[in-house]
Coordinates of C-alpha atoms and ligand atoms in Angstrom, one line a residue:
Q15 CA 0.1 0.0 0.0
R16 CA 1.7 2.8 -1.1
R17 CA 1.3 6.7 0.2
S18 CA 0.1 9.5 -1.5
G19 CA 1.3 13.1 -1.3
N20 CA -1.8 14.3 -3.1
Y21 CA 0.0 16.6 -5.0
S22 CA -2.2 19.1 -7.4
P23 CA -0.3 19.6 -10.7
S24 CA 2.3 22.6 -11.9
F25 CA 0.3 26.2 -11.3
W26 CA 2.4 27.5 -13.8
N27 CA 1.9 27.0 -17.8
A28 CA 5.8 25.6 -19.6
D29 CA 5.0 26.3 -22.6
Y30 CA 3.9 30.2 -21.8
I31 CA 7.2 30.4 -20.4
L32 CA 9.0 29.0 -22.7
S33 CA 6.9 31.3 -25.3
L34 CA 8.3 34.7 -23.5
N35 CA 10.5 36.7 -25.0
N36 CA 11.7 40.1 -22.7
H37 CA 12.9 42.8 -24.5
Y38 CA 14.7 44.3 -21.2
K39 CA 17.4 41.4 -22.1
E40 CA 17.9 42.2 -25.7
E41 CA 17.6 46.0 -25.7
S42 CA 20.6 48.4 -24.6
R43 CA 18.9 51.1 -24.0
H44 CA 17.3 50.0 -20.9
M45 CA 21.2 49.5 -19.9
K46 CA 22.2 52.4 -20.9
R47 CA 19.3 54.0 -18.9
A48 CA 20.4 52.2 -15.8
G49 CA 23.7 53.1 -16.5
E50 CA 23.0 57.2 -16.3
L51 CA 20.9 56.3 -13.0
I52 CA 23.4 54.2 -11.4
V53 CA 25.9 57.7 -11.8
Q54 CA 23.4 59.8 -10.8
V55 CA 22.8 57.8 -7.4
K56 CA 26.3 57.6 -6.6
M57 CA 26.2 61.5 -7.4
V58 CA 23.6 62.0 -4.7
M59 CA 25.5 59.7 -2.0
G60 CA 28.7 61.8 -2.5
K61 CA 27.3 64.8 -2.6
E62 CA 25.2 64.1 0.6
T63 CA 27.1 65.4 4.1
D64 CA 24.5 64.7 6.8
P65 CA 25.8 60.7 7.8
V66 CA 22.0 60.1 8.8
V67 CA 20.8 60.5 5.7
Q68 CA 23.6 58.7 4.1
L69 CA 22.8 55.5 6.4
E70 CA 19.0 55.8 5.4
L71 CA 19.9 56.0 1.7
I72 CA 22.4 52.8 2.2
D73 CA 19.3 50.9 3.8
D74 CA 16.9 52.0 0.8
L75 CA 19.3 50.5 -1.4
H76 CA 19.8 47.5 0.4
K77 CA 15.8 47.1 1.0
L78 CA 15.4 47.8 -2.8
A79 CA 17.6 45.2 -4.0
L80 CA 20.2 48.0 -5.3
S81 CA 23.1 47.7 -2.8
H82 CA 25.3 45.0 -5.2
H83 CA 25.6 48.7 -7.5
F84 CA 27.1 50.5 -4.7
E85 CA 29.3 48.0 -2.7
K86 CA 32.2 50.4 -3.0
E87 CA 30.5 53.4 -1.9
I88 CA 28.4 52.3 0.7
K89 CA 31.5 50.6 2.1
E90 CA 33.5 53.9 1.9
I91 CA 30.9 55.8 3.5
L92 CA 30.5 53.2 6.3
F93 CA 34.2 53.2 6.9
N94 CA 34.2 56.6 7.3
I95 CA 31.3 56.4 9.9
S96 CA 33.4 53.8 11.7
I97 CA 36.5 56.0 11.8
Y98 CA 35.9 59.7 11.8
D99 CA 32.4 59.9 13.0
H100 CA 31.8 59.1 16.7
K101 CA 29.2 61.6 16.4
I102 CA 26.5 59.6 15.5
M103 CA 27.3 57.2 18.5
V104 CA 27.6 59.6 21.2
E105 CA 24.8 61.6 20.0
R106 CA 22.7 59.3 22.1
D107 CA 20.2 59.1 19.6
L108 CA 18.6 55.7 19.4
Y109 CA 17.4 55.9 15.9
S110 CA 21.1 56.9 14.3
T111 CA 23.0 54.6 16.6
A112 CA 20.7 51.7 16.2
L113 CA 21.0 52.1 12.5
A114 CA 24.5 52.7 12.3
F115 CA 25.3 49.8 14.3
R116 CA 23.2 47.5 12.1
L117 CA 24.8 48.5 8.4
L118 CA 28.0 48.5 9.9
R119 CA 27.7 45.2 11.2
Q120 CA 25.6 44.1 8.5
Y121 CA 29.0 44.9 6.2
G122 CA 31.1 43.4 8.5
F123 CA 32.9 46.3 10.5
K124 CA 33.4 45.7 14.0
V125 CA 31.1 47.7 16.5
P126 CA 30.3 46.2 20.2
Q127 CA 26.9 45.9 21.8
E128 CA 28.2 48.3 24.2
V129 CA 27.1 51.2 22.1
F130 CA 23.6 51.1 23.4
D131 CA 25.1 51.0 27.2
C132 CA 23.9 54.7 27.1
F133 CA 20.6 53.9 26.6
K134 CA 20.1 51.5 29.6
N135 CA 19.4 52.2 33.1
D136 CA 21.1 51.6 36.3
N137 CA 19.3 48.0 36.5
G138 CA 21.0 47.5 33.0
E139 CA 17.0 47.5 31.6
F140 CA 16.6 49.5 28.5
K141 CA 14.9 53.2 29.5
R142 CA 11.1 52.6 29.7
S143 CA 11.2 56.6 28.3
L144 CA 12.5 55.2 24.9
S145 CA 9.1 53.4 24.4
S146 CA 7.7 56.8 23.1
D147 CA 10.0 56.7 20.2
T148 CA 8.6 54.6 17.8
K149 CA 11.2 55.0 14.9
G150 CA 14.0 54.1 17.3
L151 CA 12.2 51.4 18.6
L152 CA 11.8 49.8 15.3
Q153 CA 15.6 50.7 14.7
L154 CA 16.6 48.8 18.1
Y155 CA 14.6 45.7 17.1
E156 CA 16.0 45.6 13.7
A157 CA 19.6 46.1 15.1
S158 CA 19.4 43.5 17.7
F159 CA 19.1 40.5 15.2
L160 CA 23.2 41.3 14.0
L161 CA 24.0 39.4 17.5
T162 CA 26.3 36.5 18.1
E163 CA 25.9 34.1 20.8
G164 CA 26.0 35.7 24.5
E165 CA 25.5 39.4 23.5
M166 CA 23.2 39.9 26.3
T167 CA 22.3 43.9 25.3
L168 CA 21.1 43.1 22.3
E169 CA 18.6 40.1 23.3
L170 CA 17.4 42.5 25.8
A171 CA 17.2 45.1 22.9
R172 CA 15.0 42.4 20.6
E173 CA 12.8 41.7 23.9
F174 CA 12.6 45.1 24.9
A175 CA 11.8 46.7 21.1
T176 CA 9.4 43.7 20.7
I177 CA 7.2 44.2 23.7
F178 CA 6.5 47.8 23.1
L179 CA 6.4 47.7 19.1
Q180 CA 3.7 45.0 19.2
E181 CA 1.8 47.1 22.2
K182 CA 1.9 50.1 19.8
L183 CA 0.4 48.1 17.0
N184 CA -2.4 46.8 18.7
D185 CA -3.3 49.3 20.4
K186 CA -2.9 51.8 17.0
T187 CA -1.0 54.9 18.8
I188 CA 1.7 54.7 16.6
D189 CA 1.1 58.4 15.1
D190 CA -0.8 59.1 11.7
D191 CA 1.3 61.8 10.4
D192 CA 4.6 59.7 11.1
D193 CA 3.1 56.9 9.2
A194 CA 2.1 59.2 6.2
D195 CA 5.7 60.2 6.0
T196 CA 7.6 56.7 6.6
N197 CA 4.2 54.0 6.3
L198 CA 5.5 53.7 9.7
I199 CA 2.7 51.4 11.0
S200 CA 3.1 49.0 7.9
C201 CA 6.7 48.8 8.4
V202 CA 6.4 48.2 11.9
R203 CA 4.0 45.0 11.2
H204 CA 6.6 43.8 8.4
S205 CA 9.5 43.9 10.4
L206 CA 7.6 42.0 13.5
D207 CA 6.7 39.5 11.5
I208 CA 10.1 38.9 9.4
P209 CA 13.3 41.1 10.4
I210 CA 15.1 42.8 7.9
H211 CA 18.5 41.2 8.4
W212 CA 16.4 37.6 8.0
R213 CA 15.0 38.8 4.7
I214 CA 16.3 37.8 1.5
Q215 CA 17.0 40.6 -0.4
R216 CA 15.4 40.4 -4.1
P217 CA 12.0 38.4 -3.5
N218 CA 11.2 41.4 -1.0
A219 CA 12.2 43.9 -2.9
S220 CA 8.7 44.4 -4.7
W221 CA 7.8 45.0 -1.5
W222 CA 9.9 47.8 -0.4
I223 CA 9.2 49.2 -4.1
D224 CA 5.6 49.5 -3.4
A225 CA 6.3 51.1 0.2
Y226 CA 9.2 53.6 -1.2
K227 CA 6.5 54.6 -3.8
R228 CA 4.1 55.7 -0.8
R229 CA 6.7 57.9 1.1
S230 CA 6.9 61.6 0.9
H231 CA 10.2 62.2 0.6
M232 CA 11.5 59.5 -1.8
N233 CA 13.8 60.2 -4.7
P234 CA 12.6 59.5 -7.6
L235 CA 15.9 58.1 -9.5
V236 CA 16.3 55.8 -6.5
L237 CA 12.9 54.3 -7.8
E238 CA 13.1 54.1 -11.4
L239 CA 16.7 52.3 -10.8
A240 CA 14.7 49.7 -8.7
K241 CA 11.8 49.0 -10.7
L242 CA 14.4 49.1 -13.9
D243 CA 17.1 46.8 -12.1
L244 CA 14.0 44.4 -11.2
N245 CA 13.1 44.3 -14.9
I246 CA 16.3 43.6 -16.3
F247 CA 17.0 40.3 -13.6
Q248 CA 13.5 39.2 -14.4
A249 CA 14.9 39.2 -18.3
Q250 CA 17.9 37.1 -16.9
F251 CA 15.7 35.0 -14.8
Q252 CA 13.2 34.1 -17.4
Q253 CA 16.0 33.2 -20.0
E254 CA 17.8 30.8 -17.1
L255 CA 14.1 29.5 -16.0
K256 CA 13.5 28.2 -19.8
Q257 CA 16.7 26.6 -20.1
D258 CA 15.9 24.8 -16.6
L259 CA 12.3 24.0 -18.3
G260 CA 13.7 22.6 -21.1
W261 CA 16.0 20.2 -19.1
W262 CA 13.2 19.0 -17.2
K263 CA 10.8 18.5 -19.8
N264 CA 13.5 16.4 -21.4
T265 CA 13.7 14.0 -18.0
C266 CA 10.3 13.2 -18.8
L267 CA 10.5 12.9 -15.0
A268 CA 7.2 14.9 -14.3
E269 CA 5.5 12.4 -16.6
K270 CA 6.7 9.2 -15.8
L271 CA 6.8 9.6 -12.2
P272 CA 3.2 11.4 -11.3
F273 CA 3.4 10.8 -7.7
A274 CA 6.6 13.0 -7.2
R275 CA 5.9 17.0 -6.6
D276 CA 6.2 19.1 -10.6
R277 CA 7.6 22.2 -9.2
L278 CA 10.3 23.3 -11.2
V279 CA 9.4 26.8 -11.4
E280 CA 9.2 27.0 -7.6
C281 CA 12.9 25.3 -7.7
Y282 CA 14.3 27.8 -9.7
F283 CA 12.1 30.8 -7.8
W284 CA 14.3 29.5 -4.5
C285 CA 17.6 30.1 -6.8
T286 CA 16.8 33.7 -7.6
G287 CA 17.0 34.2 -3.7
I288 CA 20.1 32.1 -3.0
I289 CA 22.4 33.3 -5.8
Q290 CA 21.8 37.1 -6.2
P291 CA 24.6 38.3 -8.1
L292 CA 23.5 38.3 -11.8
Q293 CA 26.4 36.5 -13.1
H294 CA 26.1 33.7 -11.2
E295 CA 23.9 32.1 -13.9
N296 CA 25.3 28.5 -14.1
A297 CA 24.9 28.5 -10.2
R298 CA 21.2 29.4 -10.6
V299 CA 20.8 26.8 -13.5
T300 CA 22.7 24.1 -11.9
L301 CA 21.2 24.2 -8.6
A302 CA 17.1 24.5 -10.2
K303 CA 17.7 21.3 -11.6
V304 CA 19.5 20.3 -7.9
N305 CA 16.3 21.2 -6.5
A306 CA 14.0 19.6 -9.0
L307 CA 15.9 16.1 -8.5
I308 CA 15.7 16.2 -4.3
T309 CA 12.2 17.0 -4.9
T310 CA 11.7 14.3 -7.0
L311 CA 14.2 11.7 -4.8
D312 CA 12.3 13.2 -1.6
D313 CA 8.8 11.8 -2.9
I314 CA 10.1 8.5 -3.8
Y315 CA 11.2 7.9 -0.1
D316 CA 8.8 9.8 1.5
V317 CA 5.5 9.2 -0.4
Y318 CA 5.7 6.3 -3.3
G319 CA 8.7 3.6 -2.5
T320 CA 8.6 0.8 -0.4
L321 CA 11.5 -0.1 2.2
E322 CA 12.2 -2.8 0.3
E323 CA 12.5 -0.9 -3.1
L324 CA 14.0 1.8 -0.9
E325 CA 17.1 -0.5 0.4
L326 CA 17.7 -1.0 -3.3
F327 CA 17.6 2.2 -4.6
T328 CA 19.9 3.3 -1.9
E329 CA 22.0 0.5 -2.5
A330 CA 22.1 2.0 -6.2
I331 CA 23.3 5.0 -5.5
R332 CA 26.1 3.7 -2.9
R333 CA 27.4 1.7 -5.8
W334 CA 26.5 4.3 -8.5
D335 CA 27.0 1.6 -11.2
V336 CA 24.7 1.9 -14.0
S337 CA 25.4 -1.0 -16.0
S338 CA 23.9 -2.9 -12.7
I339 CA 20.4 -1.1 -11.8
D340 CA 18.5 -3.5 -14.1
H341 CA 17.1 -5.2 -10.7
L342 CA 15.9 -1.9 -9.9
P343 CA 11.7 -1.0 -10.3
N344 CA 11.9 1.1 -13.6
Y345 CA 10.8 4.4 -12.2
M346 CA 13.7 4.0 -9.8
Q347 CA 16.1 3.3 -12.9
L348 CA 15.0 6.3 -14.7
C349 CA 15.4 8.3 -11.4
F350 CA 18.7 6.9 -10.9
L351 CA 19.8 7.4 -15.1
A352 CA 18.6 11.3 -14.7
L353 CA 20.3 11.8 -11.7
N354 CA 23.5 10.4 -13.2
N355 CA 23.3 12.6 -16.5
F356 CA 22.9 15.3 -14.2
V357 CA 25.7 15.1 -12.2
D358 CA 27.9 14.1 -15.5
D359 CA 26.9 16.9 -17.1
T360 CA 27.3 19.2 -14.4
A361 CA 31.2 17.7 -13.4
Y362 CA 31.7 18.2 -17.1
D363 CA 31.0 21.9 -17.3
V364 CA 33.0 22.5 -14.0
M365 CA 35.5 20.4 -15.6
K366 CA 36.0 22.8 -19.0
E367 CA 35.8 25.9 -16.3
K368 CA 38.1 24.8 -13.5
D369 CA 40.0 21.9 -14.5
I370 CA 39.4 19.5 -12.0
N371 CA 37.2 16.7 -11.8
I372 CA 34.0 16.7 -9.5
I373 CA 32.2 13.5 -10.1
P374 CA 33.5 11.9 -6.7
Y375 CA 32.3 14.9 -4.8
L376 CA 28.8 15.6 -6.1
R377 CA 28.0 11.5 -5.8
K378 CA 28.9 11.6 -2.3
S379 CA 26.9 14.8 -1.7
W380 CA 23.9 12.5 -2.9
L381 CA 24.9 9.8 -0.9
D382 CA 24.8 11.4 2.0
L383 CA 21.3 12.6 1.1
A384 CA 20.1 9.3 0.4
E385 CA 21.3 7.8 3.6
T386 CA 19.3 10.0 5.6
Y387 CA 16.3 9.7 3.3
L388 CA 16.9 5.8 4.1
V389 CA 17.0 6.3 7.8
E390 CA 13.5 8.5 7.8
A391 CA 12.2 5.7 6.2
K392 CA 13.5 3.2 8.3
W393 CA 12.1 5.4 11.4
F394 CA 8.8 5.7 9.6
Y395 CA 8.4 2.0 9.1
S396 CA 9.3 0.9 12.3
G397 CA 7.2 3.4 13.8
H398 CA 10.5 4.8 15.7
K399 CA 9.8 8.3 17.6
P400 CA 13.3 10.2 17.4
N401 CA 13.9 12.4 20.2
M402 CA 14.6 16.3 19.0
E403 CA 18.4 15.6 19.3
E404 CA 18.7 12.2 17.2
Y405 CA 15.9 13.6 14.8
L406 CA 17.6 17.0 14.3
N407 CA 21.2 15.3 13.3
N408 CA 20.0 13.6 10.4
A409 CA 17.5 15.9 9.3
W410 CA 19.6 19.0 8.9
I411 CA 21.2 16.8 6.2
S412 CA 17.7 14.9 4.8
I413 CA 16.3 18.5 4.1
S414 CA 19.1 18.8 1.2
G415 CA 21.2 21.9 2.5
P416 CA 24.4 20.3 1.9
V417 CA 23.7 19.1 -1.6
M418 CA 22.5 22.0 -2.8
L419 CA 25.3 24.0 -1.4
C420 CA 27.9 21.5 -2.8
H421 CA 26.7 21.8 -6.2
V422 CA 26.5 26.0 -5.7
F423 CA 29.9 25.8 -4.3
F424 CA 31.7 24.5 -7.4
R425 CA 29.7 26.8 -9.6
V426 CA 30.4 30.3 -7.6
T427 CA 33.7 29.5 -6.2
D428 CA 37.0 31.0 -8.6
S429 CA 40.0 29.4 -7.5
I430 CA 39.1 25.9 -5.8
T431 CA 41.6 24.3 -3.7
R432 CA 42.0 20.8 -2.0
E433 CA 41.4 22.6 1.5
T434 CA 38.1 24.2 1.0
V435 CA 37.3 21.4 -0.4
E436 CA 37.4 19.6 2.6
S437 CA 36.2 21.8 4.7
L438 CA 33.0 21.4 2.5
F439 CA 32.9 18.0 3.2
K440 CA 33.5 18.0 6.4
Y441 CA 30.2 19.8 6.3
H442 CA 31.7 23.3 7.9
D443 CA 29.9 24.9 10.6
L444 CA 28.5 27.2 8.1
I445 CA 27.0 24.6 5.8
R446 CA 25.5 22.6 8.9
Y447 CA 23.9 25.9 10.3
S448 CA 22.3 27.2 7.2
S449 CA 20.9 23.7 6.4
T450 CA 19.5 24.2 10.3
I451 CA 17.5 27.1 9.5
L452 CA 16.2 25.4 6.0
R453 CA 15.1 22.3 8.2
L454 CA 13.6 24.2 10.8
A455 CA 11.8 26.4 8.5
D456 CA 10.3 23.8 6.5
D457 CA 9.2 22.0 9.2
L458 CA 7.1 24.9 10.5
G459 CA 5.8 25.2 7.4
T460 CA 5.2 21.6 6.1
S461 CA 4.9 18.9 8.7
L462 CA 1.5 19.1 9.7
E463 CA 0.8 17.7 6.2
E464 CA 3.4 15.6 5.9
V465 CA 2.8 13.6 9.6
S466 CA -1.5 13.7 8.6
R467 CA -0.3 11.7 5.3
G468 CA 2.1 9.3 7.3
D469 CA 5.8 10.8 7.9
V470 CA 8.3 10.5 10.9
P471 CA 7.9 12.8 13.6
K472 CA 9.5 16.2 12.2
S473 CA 10.9 19.0 14.7
I474 CA 7.6 20.3 16.0
Q475 CA 6.3 16.4 16.9
C476 CA 9.5 15.8 18.1
Y477 CA 9.9 18.8 20.7
M478 CA 5.9 17.7 21.5
N479 CA 6.7 14.1 22.6
D480 CA 10.1 15.1 24.3
N481 CA 8.4 17.7 26.5
N482 CA 4.8 16.9 26.5
A483 CA 3.7 20.3 25.0
S484 CA 1.4 21.8 22.7
E485 CA 1.6 22.4 19.1
E486 CA 1.9 26.0 19.7
E487 CA 4.6 25.3 22.2
A488 CA 6.7 23.5 20.1
R489 CA 6.1 25.8 17.3
R490 CA 7.6 28.9 19.5
H491 CA 10.7 26.5 20.5
V492 CA 11.4 26.0 16.9
R493 CA 11.2 29.5 16.0
W494 CA 13.9 30.2 19.2
L495 CA 16.1 27.8 17.7
I496 CA 16.1 29.1 14.3
A497 CA 17.0 32.5 15.9
E498 CA 19.7 30.8 17.9
T499 CA 20.6 29.5 14.9
W500 CA 21.2 32.8 13.4
K501 CA 23.6 34.0 16.2
K502 CA 26.0 31.0 14.8
I503 CA 25.3 31.9 11.1
N504 CA 26.1 35.6 11.9
E505 CA 29.5 34.3 13.4
E506 CA 30.3 32.1 10.6
V507 CA 29.7 35.8 8.1
W508 CA 31.7 37.5 10.0
S509 CA 34.6 35.6 10.5
A510 CA 37.9 36.3 9.2
D511 CA 39.3 32.9 8.7
S512 CA 36.7 31.5 6.6
P513 CA 37.7 29.2 3.9
F514 CA 34.9 30.1 1.7
C515 CA 35.1 32.7 -0.6
K516 CA 32.5 35.9 -0.3
D517 CA 29.9 34.6 -2.7
F518 CA 29.5 31.4 -1.7
I519 CA 28.9 32.5 2.0
A520 CA 26.5 34.6 1.1
C521 CA 24.5 32.3 -0.7
A522 CA 24.6 29.8 2.4
A523 CA 23.1 32.8 4.5
D524 CA 20.8 33.5 1.6
M525 CA 19.8 29.7 2.0
G526 CA 18.4 30.3 5.3
R527 CA 16.6 33.6 4.4
M528 CA 15.1 32.2 1.3
A529 CA 13.7 29.1 3.3
Q530 CA 12.1 31.5 6.1
F531 CA 10.4 33.0 2.9
M532 CA 8.9 29.9 1.0
Y533 CA 7.7 28.8 4.4
H534 CA 6.0 31.8 6.0
N535 CA 2.8 31.6 4.9
G536 CA 2.9 27.7 5.0
D537 CA 4.1 25.5 2.4
G538 CA 5.3 27.8 -0.6
H539 CA 7.1 24.8 -2.4
G540 CA 4.8 22.2 -2.3
I541 CA 1.5 23.7 -1.5
Q542 CA 1.6 26.1 -3.6
N543 CA -0.3 29.0 -1.8
P544 CA -1.6 32.3 -3.3
Q545 CA 0.9 34.4 -1.6
I546 CA 3.7 32.6 -2.9
H547 CA 2.2 32.8 -6.8
Q548 CA 2.1 36.3 -6.3
Q549 CA 5.6 36.9 -4.8
M550 CA 6.6 34.7 -7.8
T551 CA 5.1 36.5 -10.6
D552 CA 5.9 39.9 -9.1
I553 CA 10.0 38.4 -9.5
L554 CA 9.6 36.4 -12.8
F555 CA 6.6 37.5 -14.8
E556 CA 5.1 40.7 -13.9
Q557 CA 6.9 43.9 -15.6
W558 CA 7.4 46.6 -13.1
L559 CA 6.4 50.1 -14.9
Ligands
F3P609 C1 12.5 17.5 -0.2 C2 11.7 18.8 -0.8 C3 11.4 19.8 0.2 C4 12.6 20.7 1.2 C5 13.8 21.1 0.0 C6 13.6 22.3 -0.6 C7 14.3 22.5 -1.7 C8 14.5 21.3 -2.5 C9 14.8 23.7 -2.0 C10 10.6 20.5 -1.1 F1 11.1 18.6 -1.6 O1 10.3 19.4 1.1 P1 10.1 18.7 2.0 O2 9.0 19.2 2.9 O3 9.2 17.3 1.4 O4 11.2 18.1 2.6 P2 11.3 16.6 4.0 O5 12.9 16.1 3.8 O6 10.6 17.7 5.0 O7 10.9 15.7 3.3
MN610 MN1 8.9 64.8 6.9
MN611 MN1 9.1 15.4 2.0
MN612 MN1 11.9 13.8 3.1
MN613 MN1 9.0 18.6 4.8

């Protein structure tokens, strides 16, 4: 008796997507206009002398997903503020101190949490009088997420700011005048929902463009550039998505394995968040295929396969010998050959580009995934209920974060050394932590459906079993675990001696952010809710005029 995922067919029309012909890609006038706007915005940045206004502009550029054009200018401004302009930190204005603190840390400058000490009273608590300063509280709240383990002042800051911001929202006490100017109410709501530091940049840019438009003091050049940049990226995304769709159709997996989720467009959408630099086209195209294969394999293990079949399949991946798979059922042979072709093609491309044979590494990453899938299948068929620790030790791999990042690594790293590859395959803490966020976010979004269909207990159910807790308590605990894991990711991202290149580190952190985005309103990958459809349409298909 096989289980069923009862998945709906893909929401997206593949033929329509394949027929798209986006003029933002071909016409040079768009690129030329973008270039002009970039120069003008740089001039605005250069002319501005008030550091708080400079910081606000940097913040806007980041939210609008434009910061990549201004890396050098942003770093220069922040460097000057960190070295020469202590005024901002000693002015004792909560708003500007917190804004400076967040942006400086975000860009890797060292600022101690003690800059907030002047806002505390003799008992070490934040001063009650600050609670009337909504803009300051909001910045304090946002700043508090840029912390590492043990930074108690920032912990206190988050608790303090959250309580009063929540109260203001509930009591509707945010000044309307203030709000007309800066959208303060909707910004507070948006931030309490997910703080900026945890938000993935590009897929959220559409929300910020709408907010920016409504602001009374805004720079029309910045707005024009934000929309144009989104359109230019969109044209690039469409080209990449078309390549992936062509490949996916050609594998025939959706047709031959109808029990599995057909989610190629979602699989590609993940990549727009995880791999942000425009030039990493190959990385996005590859990762979308990885995601599609993961989704298919996962449904074989979680939904369709019998335990006996799954043992054989895992053994085939251990041996990885295409000439001895005829004892597998046909659907498994097809999937194995699709996986094998993909690994060979990817390794061939990397060999051409980088002169290194990565077949053994790619195979190992898939085997590690399959082994953890098999562990879960055995738990399911034996009725074993793991405790939280046992579950998470397996689940941060079974969520597929390591496989995803392994492929990303070989595509975004310029000079690959033996040392970095070893760090990668010892599953460096950076990989473990960002995969943990992916797992926990996925469990928050998918586990109710999974358990009711028949699956192993996920983190929420493990916590409930371990502690005799309610579902709500368990969800709170899992959200707390996500926050704890973010502290460790921050440490990895800011560490001076990481073996990885800057782009890869960004991808790893953004994998966690993208997961929080995809699962924020339930299961955005498998179930395809209307919010995710709208957000995907904004980024992939709808022109910004
Ligand atoms: C394996 C899956 C996912 C999670 C991984 C995300 C990707 C490929 C971008 C989508 F396909 O979902 P699922 O909830 O079933 O994973 P799980 O490990 O809980 O079975
Ligand atoms: Mn004003
Ligand atoms: Mn699954
Ligand atoms: Mn699974
Ligand atoms: Mn899941």
